[in-house]
């Protein structure tokens, strides 16, 4: 527990499948004093996930749970759930975890499992969000932190960050611009959840102590 806080940080697992840059952002945030969550486990369904090395370097227990060893999705999810329980996990963060979870698992972790997605949901669910935003010609794009529900990339929205789309943007340039914001809002979303500042009612999220009064933004500036 960090100095100054009266409660133990919430034991949090981060589930990854690859690069793990969002997981790294969560780990760095949780290393700060008084952060209300600790990253107690990084779990990957792929042994070659690059993010595992980062977690090990930061002294975080890691686990590879390959879906290939299980007969179906439910069997994999039951094993996953058992590991989370055994580690005393209270919050789960999906961070580029590229597997659909069963409704059974999602329900067990209802309002305790969050995800980051690289679009302003409910626009552009699924893959290739940056290409699709450019194709659609939207002026703003961004990312979303949300509670996980059984449907892919659905669930009550906690935070969103908006970025402008600039002339000449490529999917890669846009992806970098959005990823920078993911690394800001995902730790913030975890912090809010772990600190008990979120409530979900009628599938809408209320944030205790959130400030209103933001100014509208016209994009592009003309
Ligand atoms: C991130 O951009 C994340 O938003 C996205 O995968 C990437 C993982 O990168 N997740 C989804 O598309 C979920 N629907 P990372 O491994 O470097 O965090």
PDB file of C-alpha atoms and ligand atoms in Angstrom:
ATOM      1  CA  UNK A   1       0.000   0.000   0.000  1.00  0.00           C
ATOM      2  CA  UNK A   2       1.307   3.446  -0.806  1.00  0.00           C
ATOM      3  CA  UNK A   3       1.855   6.005   1.899  1.00  0.00           C
ATOM      4  CA  UNK A   4      -1.020   8.269   2.693  1.00  0.00           C
ATOM      5  CA  UNK A   5      -3.854   6.058   1.463  1.00  0.00           C
ATOM      6  CA  UNK A   6      -6.083   4.329   3.964  1.00  0.00           C
ATOM      7  CA  UNK A   7      -7.186   1.433   1.767  1.00  0.00           C
ATOM      8  CA  UNK A   8      -5.165  -1.259   0.040  1.00  0.00           C
ATOM      9  CA  UNK A   9      -4.893  -0.677  -3.712  1.00  0.00           C
ATOM     10  CA  UNK A  10      -7.338  -2.774  -5.745  1.00  0.00           C
ATOM     11  CA  UNK A  11      -5.683  -5.883  -7.139  1.00  0.00           C
ATOM     12  CA  UNK A  12      -5.887  -5.519 -10.906  1.00  0.00           C
ATOM     13  CA  UNK A  13      -5.131  -7.907 -13.764  1.00  0.00           C
ATOM     14  CA  UNK A  14      -4.273  -6.644 -17.237  1.00  0.00           C
ATOM     15  CA  UNK A  15      -5.044  -8.968 -20.154  1.00  0.00           C
ATOM     16  CA  UNK A  16      -2.951  -8.550 -23.298  1.00  0.00           C
ATOM     17  CA  UNK A  17      -2.302 -10.316 -26.580  1.00  0.00           C
ATOM     18  CA  UNK A  18       0.545  -8.306 -28.086  1.00  0.00           C
ATOM     19  CA  UNK A  19       2.517  -5.078 -27.788  1.00  0.00           C
ATOM     20  CA  UNK A  20       1.072  -4.102 -24.444  1.00  0.00           C
ATOM     21  CA  UNK A  21       1.634  -0.340 -24.584  1.00  0.00           C
ATOM     22  CA  UNK A  22      -1.632   0.320 -22.741  1.00  0.00           C
ATOM     23  CA  UNK A  23      -0.661  -2.251 -20.137  1.00  0.00           C
ATOM     24  CA  UNK A  24       2.650  -0.393 -19.733  1.00  0.00           C
ATOM     25  CA  UNK A  25       0.759   2.872 -19.238  1.00  0.00           C
ATOM     26  CA  UNK A  26      -1.363   1.215 -16.537  1.00  0.00           C
ATOM     27  CA  UNK A  27       1.720  -0.221 -14.844  1.00  0.00           C
ATOM     28  CA  UNK A  28       3.492   3.147 -14.842  1.00  0.00           C
ATOM     29  CA  UNK A  29       0.428   4.866 -13.402  1.00  0.00           C
ATOM     30  CA  UNK A  30       0.024   2.217 -10.713  1.00  0.00           C
ATOM     31  CA  UNK A  31       3.659   2.682  -9.713  1.00  0.00           C
ATOM     32  CA  UNK A  32       2.839   6.224  -8.618  1.00  0.00           C
ATOM     33  CA  UNK A  33       2.258   6.853  -4.949  1.00  0.00           C
ATOM     34  CA  UNK A  34      -1.370   6.769  -3.834  1.00  0.00           C
ATOM     35  CA  UNK A  35      -2.684   5.224  -7.071  1.00  0.00           C
ATOM     36  CA  UNK A  36      -5.734   3.230  -5.917  1.00  0.00           C
ATOM     37  CA  UNK A  37      -4.943   0.109  -7.998  1.00  0.00           C
ATOM     38  CA  UNK A  38      -1.937  -2.185  -8.179  1.00  0.00           C
ATOM     39  CA  UNK A  39      -1.179  -4.310 -11.218  1.00  0.00           C
ATOM     40  CA  UNK A  40      -1.022  -7.725  -9.589  1.00  0.00           C
ATOM     41  CA  UNK A  41      -1.028  -9.843 -12.767  1.00  0.00           C
ATOM     42  CA  UNK A  42      -0.401  -9.475 -16.490  1.00  0.00           C
ATOM     43  CA  UNK A  43      -1.986 -12.329 -18.393  1.00  0.00           C
ATOM     44  CA  UNK A  44      -1.525 -13.051 -22.079  1.00  0.00           C
ATOM     45  CA  UNK A  45      -3.179 -15.622 -24.294  1.00  0.00           C
ATOM     46  CA  UNK A  46      -0.039 -15.571 -26.458  1.00  0.00           C
ATOM     47  CA  UNK A  47       3.409 -16.608 -25.257  1.00  0.00           C
ATOM     48  CA  UNK A  48       5.065 -14.237 -27.754  1.00  0.00           C
ATOM     49  CA  UNK A  49       3.233 -11.102 -26.560  1.00  0.00           C
ATOM     50  CA  UNK A  50       5.930  -8.413 -26.431  1.00  0.00           C
ATOM     51  CA  UNK A  51       4.296  -6.788 -23.409  1.00  0.00           C
ATOM     52  CA  UNK A  52       5.195  -9.733 -21.152  1.00  0.00           C
ATOM     53  CA  UNK A  53       8.827  -8.620 -21.001  1.00  0.00           C
ATOM     54  CA  UNK A  54       7.868  -5.143 -19.870  1.00  0.00           C
ATOM     55  CA  UNK A  55       5.723  -6.611 -17.085  1.00  0.00           C
ATOM     56  CA  UNK A  56       8.527  -8.931 -15.940  1.00  0.00           C
ATOM     57  CA  UNK A  57      11.011  -6.033 -15.954  1.00  0.00           C
ATOM     58  CA  UNK A  58       8.653  -4.201 -13.638  1.00  0.00           C
ATOM     59  CA  UNK A  59       8.417  -7.125 -11.239  1.00  0.00           C
ATOM     60  CA  UNK A  60       4.830  -7.985 -12.089  1.00  0.00           C
ATOM     61  CA  UNK A  61       3.718 -11.634 -12.065  1.00  0.00           C
ATOM     62  CA  UNK A  62       2.879 -12.817 -15.580  1.00  0.00           C
ATOM     63  CA  UNK A  63       0.898 -15.747 -16.856  1.00  0.00           C
ATOM     64  CA  UNK A  64       0.481 -17.175 -20.343  1.00  0.00           C
ATOM     65  CA  UNK A  65      -2.829 -18.912 -20.829  1.00  0.00           C
ATOM     66  CA  UNK A  66      -3.050 -20.179 -24.381  1.00  0.00           C
ATOM     67  CA  UNK A  67      -6.565 -20.655 -25.666  1.00  0.00           C
ATOM     68  CA  UNK A  68      -5.232 -23.468 -27.812  1.00  0.00           C
ATOM     69  CA  UNK A  69      -5.222 -25.860 -24.855  1.00  0.00           C
ATOM     70  CA  UNK A  70      -8.992 -25.588 -24.325  1.00  0.00           C
ATOM     71  CA  UNK A  71     -11.852 -27.312 -26.103  1.00  0.00           C
ATOM     72  CA  UNK A  72     -14.074 -24.234 -26.389  1.00  0.00           C
ATOM     73  CA  UNK A  73     -14.438 -20.612 -25.325  1.00  0.00           C
ATOM     74  CA  UNK A  74     -16.236 -21.458 -22.124  1.00  0.00           C
ATOM     75  CA  UNK A  75     -13.531 -23.866 -20.990  1.00  0.00           C
ATOM     76  CA  UNK A  76     -10.869 -21.207 -21.644  1.00  0.00           C
ATOM     77  CA  UNK A  77     -12.872 -18.522 -19.847  1.00  0.00           C
ATOM     78  CA  UNK A  78     -13.479 -20.809 -16.854  1.00  0.00           C
ATOM     79  CA  UNK A  79      -9.728 -21.370 -16.560  1.00  0.00           C
ATOM     80  CA  UNK A  80      -9.086 -17.655 -16.924  1.00  0.00           C
ATOM     81  CA  UNK A  81     -11.628 -16.873 -14.226  1.00  0.00           C
ATOM     82  CA  UNK A  82     -10.087 -19.468 -11.891  1.00  0.00           C
ATOM     83  CA  UNK A  83      -6.644 -17.852 -12.281  1.00  0.00           C
ATOM     84  CA  UNK A  84      -8.047 -14.406 -11.591  1.00  0.00           C
ATOM     85  CA  UNK A  85      -9.791 -15.689  -8.494  1.00  0.00           C
ATOM     86  CA  UNK A  86      -6.694 -17.531  -7.274  1.00  0.00           C
ATOM     87  CA  UNK A  87      -4.724 -14.276  -7.519  1.00  0.00           C
ATOM     88  CA  UNK A  88      -7.364 -12.335  -5.590  1.00  0.00           C
ATOM     89  CA  UNK A  89      -8.033 -10.054  -8.561  1.00  0.00           C
ATOM     90  CA  UNK A  90     -10.718  -7.410  -8.094  1.00  0.00           C
ATOM     91  CA  UNK A  91     -10.524  -5.472 -11.376  1.00  0.00           C
ATOM     92  CA  UNK A  92      -9.719  -6.653 -14.912  1.00  0.00           C
ATOM     93  CA  UNK A  93      -8.391  -4.364 -17.653  1.00  0.00           C
ATOM     94  CA  UNK A  94      -8.474  -5.612 -21.235  1.00  0.00           C
ATOM     95  CA  UNK A  95      -5.563  -4.008 -23.069  1.00  0.00           C
ATOM     96  CA  UNK A  96      -5.409  -5.203 -26.649  1.00  0.00           C
ATOM     97  CA  UNK A  97      -6.692  -8.628 -25.556  1.00  0.00           C
ATOM     98  CA  UNK A  98      -7.794  -9.953 -28.911  1.00  0.00           C
ATOM     99  CA  UNK A  99     -10.208 -12.643 -27.824  1.00  0.00           C
ATOM    100  CA  UNK A 100     -13.947 -12.486 -27.546  1.00  0.00           C
ATOM    101  CA  UNK A 101     -15.022 -13.329 -24.018  1.00  0.00           C
ATOM    102  CA  UNK A 102     -18.100 -15.407 -23.257  1.00  0.00           C
ATOM    103  CA  UNK A 103     -21.176 -13.708 -21.771  1.00  0.00           C
ATOM    104  CA  UNK A 104     -20.626 -15.978 -18.757  1.00  0.00           C
ATOM    105  CA  UNK A 105     -17.219 -14.441 -17.967  1.00  0.00           C
ATOM    106  CA  UNK A 106     -18.318 -10.907 -18.762  1.00  0.00           C
ATOM    107  CA  UNK A 107     -21.271 -11.236 -16.381  1.00  0.00           C
ATOM    108  CA  UNK A 108     -19.061 -12.538 -13.587  1.00  0.00           C
ATOM    109  CA  UNK A 109     -16.949  -9.382 -13.937  1.00  0.00           C
ATOM    110  CA  UNK A 110     -19.814  -6.987 -14.566  1.00  0.00           C
ATOM    111  CA  UNK A 111     -18.741  -3.410 -13.749  1.00  0.00           C
ATOM    112  CA  UNK A 112     -15.331  -4.694 -12.671  1.00  0.00           C
ATOM    113  CA  UNK A 113     -13.920  -5.264 -16.179  1.00  0.00           C
ATOM    114  CA  UNK A 114     -12.932  -2.361 -18.435  1.00  0.00           C
ATOM    115  CA  UNK A 115     -11.547  -1.996 -21.943  1.00  0.00           C
ATOM    116  CA  UNK A 116      -9.908   0.647 -24.118  1.00  0.00           C
ATOM    117  CA  UNK A 117     -10.948   0.901 -27.736  1.00  0.00           C
ATOM    118  CA  UNK A 118      -9.344   3.057 -30.452  1.00  0.00           C
ATOM    119  CA  UNK A 119     -12.429   4.967 -31.601  1.00  0.00           C
ATOM    120  CA  UNK A 120     -15.153   7.195 -30.279  1.00  0.00           C
ATOM    121  CA  UNK A 121     -17.656   4.441 -29.524  1.00  0.00           C
ATOM    122  CA  UNK A 122     -20.248   3.566 -30.632  1.00  0.00           C
ATOM    123  CA  UNK A 123     -18.595   4.528 -33.941  1.00  0.00           C
ATOM    124  CA  UNK A 124     -16.104   2.110 -35.468  1.00  0.00           C
ATOM    125  CA  UNK A 125     -16.382  -0.990 -33.324  1.00  0.00           C
ATOM    126  CA  UNK A 126     -14.071  -3.819 -34.263  1.00  0.00           C
ATOM    127  CA  UNK A 127     -10.789  -3.685 -36.144  1.00  0.00           C
ATOM    128  CA  UNK A 128      -9.063  -1.146 -38.455  1.00  0.00           C
ATOM    129  CA  UNK A 129     -10.724   1.782 -36.723  1.00  0.00           C
ATOM    130  CA  UNK A 130      -8.274   4.399 -38.026  1.00  0.00           C
ATOM    131  CA  UNK A 131      -8.585   3.341 -41.665  1.00  0.00           C
ATOM    132  CA  UNK A 132     -12.358   3.369 -41.325  1.00  0.00           C
ATOM    133  CA  UNK A 133     -12.431   6.817 -39.693  1.00  0.00           C
ATOM    134  CA  UNK A 134     -10.335   8.206 -42.556  1.00  0.00           C
ATOM    135  CA  UNK A 135     -12.565   6.508 -45.129  1.00  0.00           C
ATOM    136  CA  UNK A 136     -15.663   7.938 -43.462  1.00  0.00           C
ATOM    137  CA  UNK A 137     -14.221  11.462 -43.639  1.00  0.00           C
ATOM    138  CA  UNK A 138     -14.988  12.317 -40.012  1.00  0.00           C
ATOM    139  CA  UNK A 139     -13.251  15.403 -38.625  1.00  0.00           C
ATOM    140  CA  UNK A 140     -12.645  14.015 -35.154  1.00  0.00           C
ATOM    141  CA  UNK A 141     -11.645  10.589 -33.925  1.00  0.00           C
ATOM    142  CA  UNK A 142     -10.426   9.263 -30.605  1.00  0.00           C
ATOM    143  CA  UNK A 143     -10.607   6.525 -28.042  1.00  0.00           C
ATOM    144  CA  UNK A 144     -12.938   5.212 -25.372  1.00  0.00           C
ATOM    145  CA  UNK A 145     -12.596   3.543 -21.993  1.00  0.00           C
ATOM    146  CA  UNK A 146     -15.718   1.567 -21.169  1.00  0.00           C
ATOM    147  CA  UNK A 147     -17.119  -1.199 -19.014  1.00  0.00           C
ATOM    148  CA  UNK A 148     -17.179  -4.515 -20.827  1.00  0.00           C
ATOM    149  CA  UNK A 149     -20.433  -6.120 -21.893  1.00  0.00           C
ATOM    150  CA  UNK A 150     -21.066  -9.307 -23.842  1.00  0.00           C
ATOM    151  CA  UNK A 151     -21.274  -7.590 -27.245  1.00  0.00           C
ATOM    152  CA  UNK A 152     -17.906  -6.667 -28.732  1.00  0.00           C
ATOM    153  CA  UNK A 153     -16.778  -3.080 -27.997  1.00  0.00           C
ATOM    154  CA  UNK A 154     -20.013  -2.289 -26.200  1.00  0.00           C
ATOM    155  CA  UNK A 155     -20.679  -1.146 -22.678  1.00  0.00           C
ATOM    156  CA  UNK A 156     -21.184   1.943 -20.541  1.00  0.00           C
ATOM    157  CA  UNK A 157     -18.704   4.659 -21.483  1.00  0.00           C
ATOM    158  CA  UNK A 158     -16.408   5.966 -18.764  1.00  0.00           C
ATOM    159  CA  UNK A 159     -14.070   8.364 -20.610  1.00  0.00           C
ATOM    160  CA  UNK A 160     -13.390   9.442 -24.172  1.00  0.00           C
ATOM    161  CA  UNK A 161     -10.568  11.483 -25.676  1.00  0.00           C
ATOM    162  CA  UNK A 162     -11.064  13.317 -28.961  1.00  0.00           C
ATOM    163  CA  UNK A 163      -8.347  14.014 -31.518  1.00  0.00           C
ATOM    164  CA  UNK A 164      -8.626  16.029 -34.731  1.00  0.00           C
ATOM    165  CA  UNK A 165      -8.105  14.394 -38.105  1.00  0.00           C
ATOM    166  CA  UNK A 166      -5.587  16.427 -40.093  1.00  0.00           C
ATOM    167  CA  UNK A 167      -5.225  16.691 -43.873  1.00  0.00           C
ATOM    168  CA  UNK A 168      -2.780  14.079 -45.107  1.00  0.00           C
ATOM    169  CA  UNK A 169      -3.221  11.774 -42.110  1.00  0.00           C
ATOM    170  CA  UNK A 170      -2.426   8.135 -42.736  1.00  0.00           C
ATOM    171  CA  UNK A 171      -3.853   5.340 -40.575  1.00  0.00           C
ATOM    172  CA  UNK A 172      -0.478   5.010 -38.836  1.00  0.00           C
ATOM    173  CA  UNK A 173      -0.176   8.708 -38.048  1.00  0.00           C
ATOM    174  CA  UNK A 174      -3.718   8.750 -36.753  1.00  0.00           C
ATOM    175  CA  UNK A 175      -3.142   5.580 -34.726  1.00  0.00           C
ATOM    176  CA  UNK A 176      -0.173   7.215 -32.968  1.00  0.00           C
ATOM    177  CA  UNK A 177      -2.213  10.318 -32.185  1.00  0.00           C
ATOM    178  CA  UNK A 178      -5.018   8.217 -30.718  1.00  0.00           C
ATOM    179  CA  UNK A 179      -2.673   5.858 -28.841  1.00  0.00           C
ATOM    180  CA  UNK A 180      -1.117   8.794 -26.998  1.00  0.00           C
ATOM    181  CA  UNK A 181      -4.579   9.589 -25.672  1.00  0.00           C
ATOM    182  CA  UNK A 182      -5.319   5.935 -24.839  1.00  0.00           C
ATOM    183  CA  UNK A 183      -2.277   6.015 -22.581  1.00  0.00           C
ATOM    184  CA  UNK A 184      -3.790   8.993 -20.753  1.00  0.00           C
ATOM    185  CA  UNK A 185      -7.430   7.970 -20.418  1.00  0.00           C
ATOM    186  CA  UNK A 186      -6.937   4.285 -19.629  1.00  0.00           C
ATOM    187  CA  UNK A 187      -4.965   4.884 -16.420  1.00  0.00           C
ATOM    188  CA  UNK A 188      -7.439   7.632 -15.531  1.00  0.00           C
ATOM    189  CA  UNK A 189     -10.365   5.233 -16.061  1.00  0.00           C
ATOM    190  CA  UNK A 190      -8.734   2.591 -13.872  1.00  0.00           C
ATOM    191  CA  UNK A 191      -8.021   5.204 -11.218  1.00  0.00           C
ATOM    192  CA  UNK A 192     -11.673   6.295 -11.162  1.00  0.00           C
ATOM    193  CA  UNK A 193     -12.925   2.719 -10.919  1.00  0.00           C
ATOM    194  CA  UNK A 194     -10.442   1.674  -8.247  1.00  0.00           C
ATOM    195  CA  UNK A 195     -11.161   4.781  -6.204  1.00  0.00           C
ATOM    196  CA  UNK A 196     -14.867   3.926  -6.190  1.00  0.00           C
ATOM    197  CA  UNK A 197     -15.847   7.054  -8.116  1.00  0.00           C
ATOM    198  CA  UNK A 198     -17.913   5.267 -10.800  1.00  0.00           C
ATOM    199  CA  UNK A 199     -21.523   4.185 -10.618  1.00  0.00           C
ATOM    200  CA  UNK A 200     -23.508   2.562 -13.417  1.00  0.00           C
ATOM    201  CA  UNK A 201     -27.215   3.153 -13.641  1.00  0.00           C
ATOM    202  CA  UNK A 202     -29.331   2.250 -16.685  1.00  0.00           C
ATOM    203  CA  UNK A 203     -26.067   1.536 -18.478  1.00  0.00           C
ATOM    204  CA  UNK A 204     -24.842   5.122 -18.018  1.00  0.00           C
ATOM    205  CA  UNK A 205     -21.764   5.947 -15.980  1.00  0.00           C
ATOM    206  CA  UNK A 206     -21.770   8.689 -13.382  1.00  0.00           C
ATOM    207  CA  UNK A 207     -18.406   9.947 -12.141  1.00  0.00           C
ATOM    208  CA  UNK A 208     -18.323  11.383  -8.634  1.00  0.00           C
ATOM    209  CA  UNK A 209     -16.554  14.726  -8.634  1.00  0.00           C
ATOM    210  CA  UNK A 210     -16.367  15.117 -12.432  1.00  0.00           C
ATOM    211  CA  UNK A 211     -16.189  18.706 -13.626  1.00  0.00           C
ATOM    212  CA  UNK A 212     -18.513  19.958 -16.355  1.00  0.00           C
ATOM    213  CA  UNK A 213     -18.234  23.153 -18.341  1.00  0.00           C
ATOM    214  CA  UNK A 214     -15.986  22.064 -21.213  1.00  0.00           C
ATOM    215  CA  UNK A 215     -16.124  24.252 -24.305  1.00  0.00           C
ATOM    216  CA  UNK A 216     -17.415  22.904 -27.636  1.00  0.00           C
ATOM    217  CA  UNK A 217     -14.725  22.502 -30.278  1.00  0.00           C
ATOM    218  CA  UNK A 218     -15.023  23.194 -34.014  1.00  0.00           C
ATOM    219  CA  UNK A 219     -12.760  21.043 -36.182  1.00  0.00           C
ATOM    220  CA  UNK A 220     -11.015  22.134 -38.327  1.00  0.00           C
ATOM    221  CA  UNK A 221     -10.349  25.689 -37.293  1.00  0.00           C
ATOM    222  CA  UNK A 222     -11.587  27.819 -40.210  1.00  0.00           C
TER     223      UNK A 222
HETATM  224  C1  LIG B   1      -4.899  -0.475 -28.674  1.00  0.00           C
HETATM  225  O1  LIG B   1      -4.963   0.533 -29.656  1.00  0.00           O
HETATM  226  C2  LIG B   1      -6.278  -0.797 -28.149  1.00  0.00           C
HETATM  227  O2  LIG B   1      -7.118   0.332 -28.096  1.00  0.00           O
HETATM  228  C3  LIG B   1      -6.766  -1.793 -29.164  1.00  0.00           C
HETATM  229  O3  LIG B   1      -5.665  -2.601 -29.434  1.00  0.00           O
HETATM  230  C4  LIG B   1      -4.475  -1.819 -29.285  1.00  0.00           C
HETATM  231  C5  LIG B   1      -3.554  -2.562 -28.365  1.00  0.00           C
HETATM  232  O4  LIG B   1      -2.305  -1.917 -28.280  1.00  0.00           O
HETATM  233  N1  LIG B   1      -7.883  -2.530 -28.665  1.00  0.00           N
HETATM  234  C6  LIG B   1      -8.946  -2.862 -29.394  1.00  0.00           C
HETATM  235  O5  LIG B   1      -9.034  -2.642 -30.591  1.00  0.00           O
HETATM  236  C7  LIG B   1     -10.050  -3.549 -28.614  1.00  0.00           C
HETATM  237  N2  LIG B   1     -11.234  -3.610 -29.386  1.00  0.00           N
HETATM  238  P1  LIG B   1      -1.357  -2.192 -27.059  1.00  0.00           P
HETATM  239  O6  LIG B   1      -1.151  -3.717 -27.003  1.00  0.00           O
HETATM  240  O7  LIG B   1      -0.090  -1.469 -27.384  1.00  0.00           O
HETATM  241  O8  LIG B   1      -2.018  -1.675 -25.826  1.00  0.00           O
END
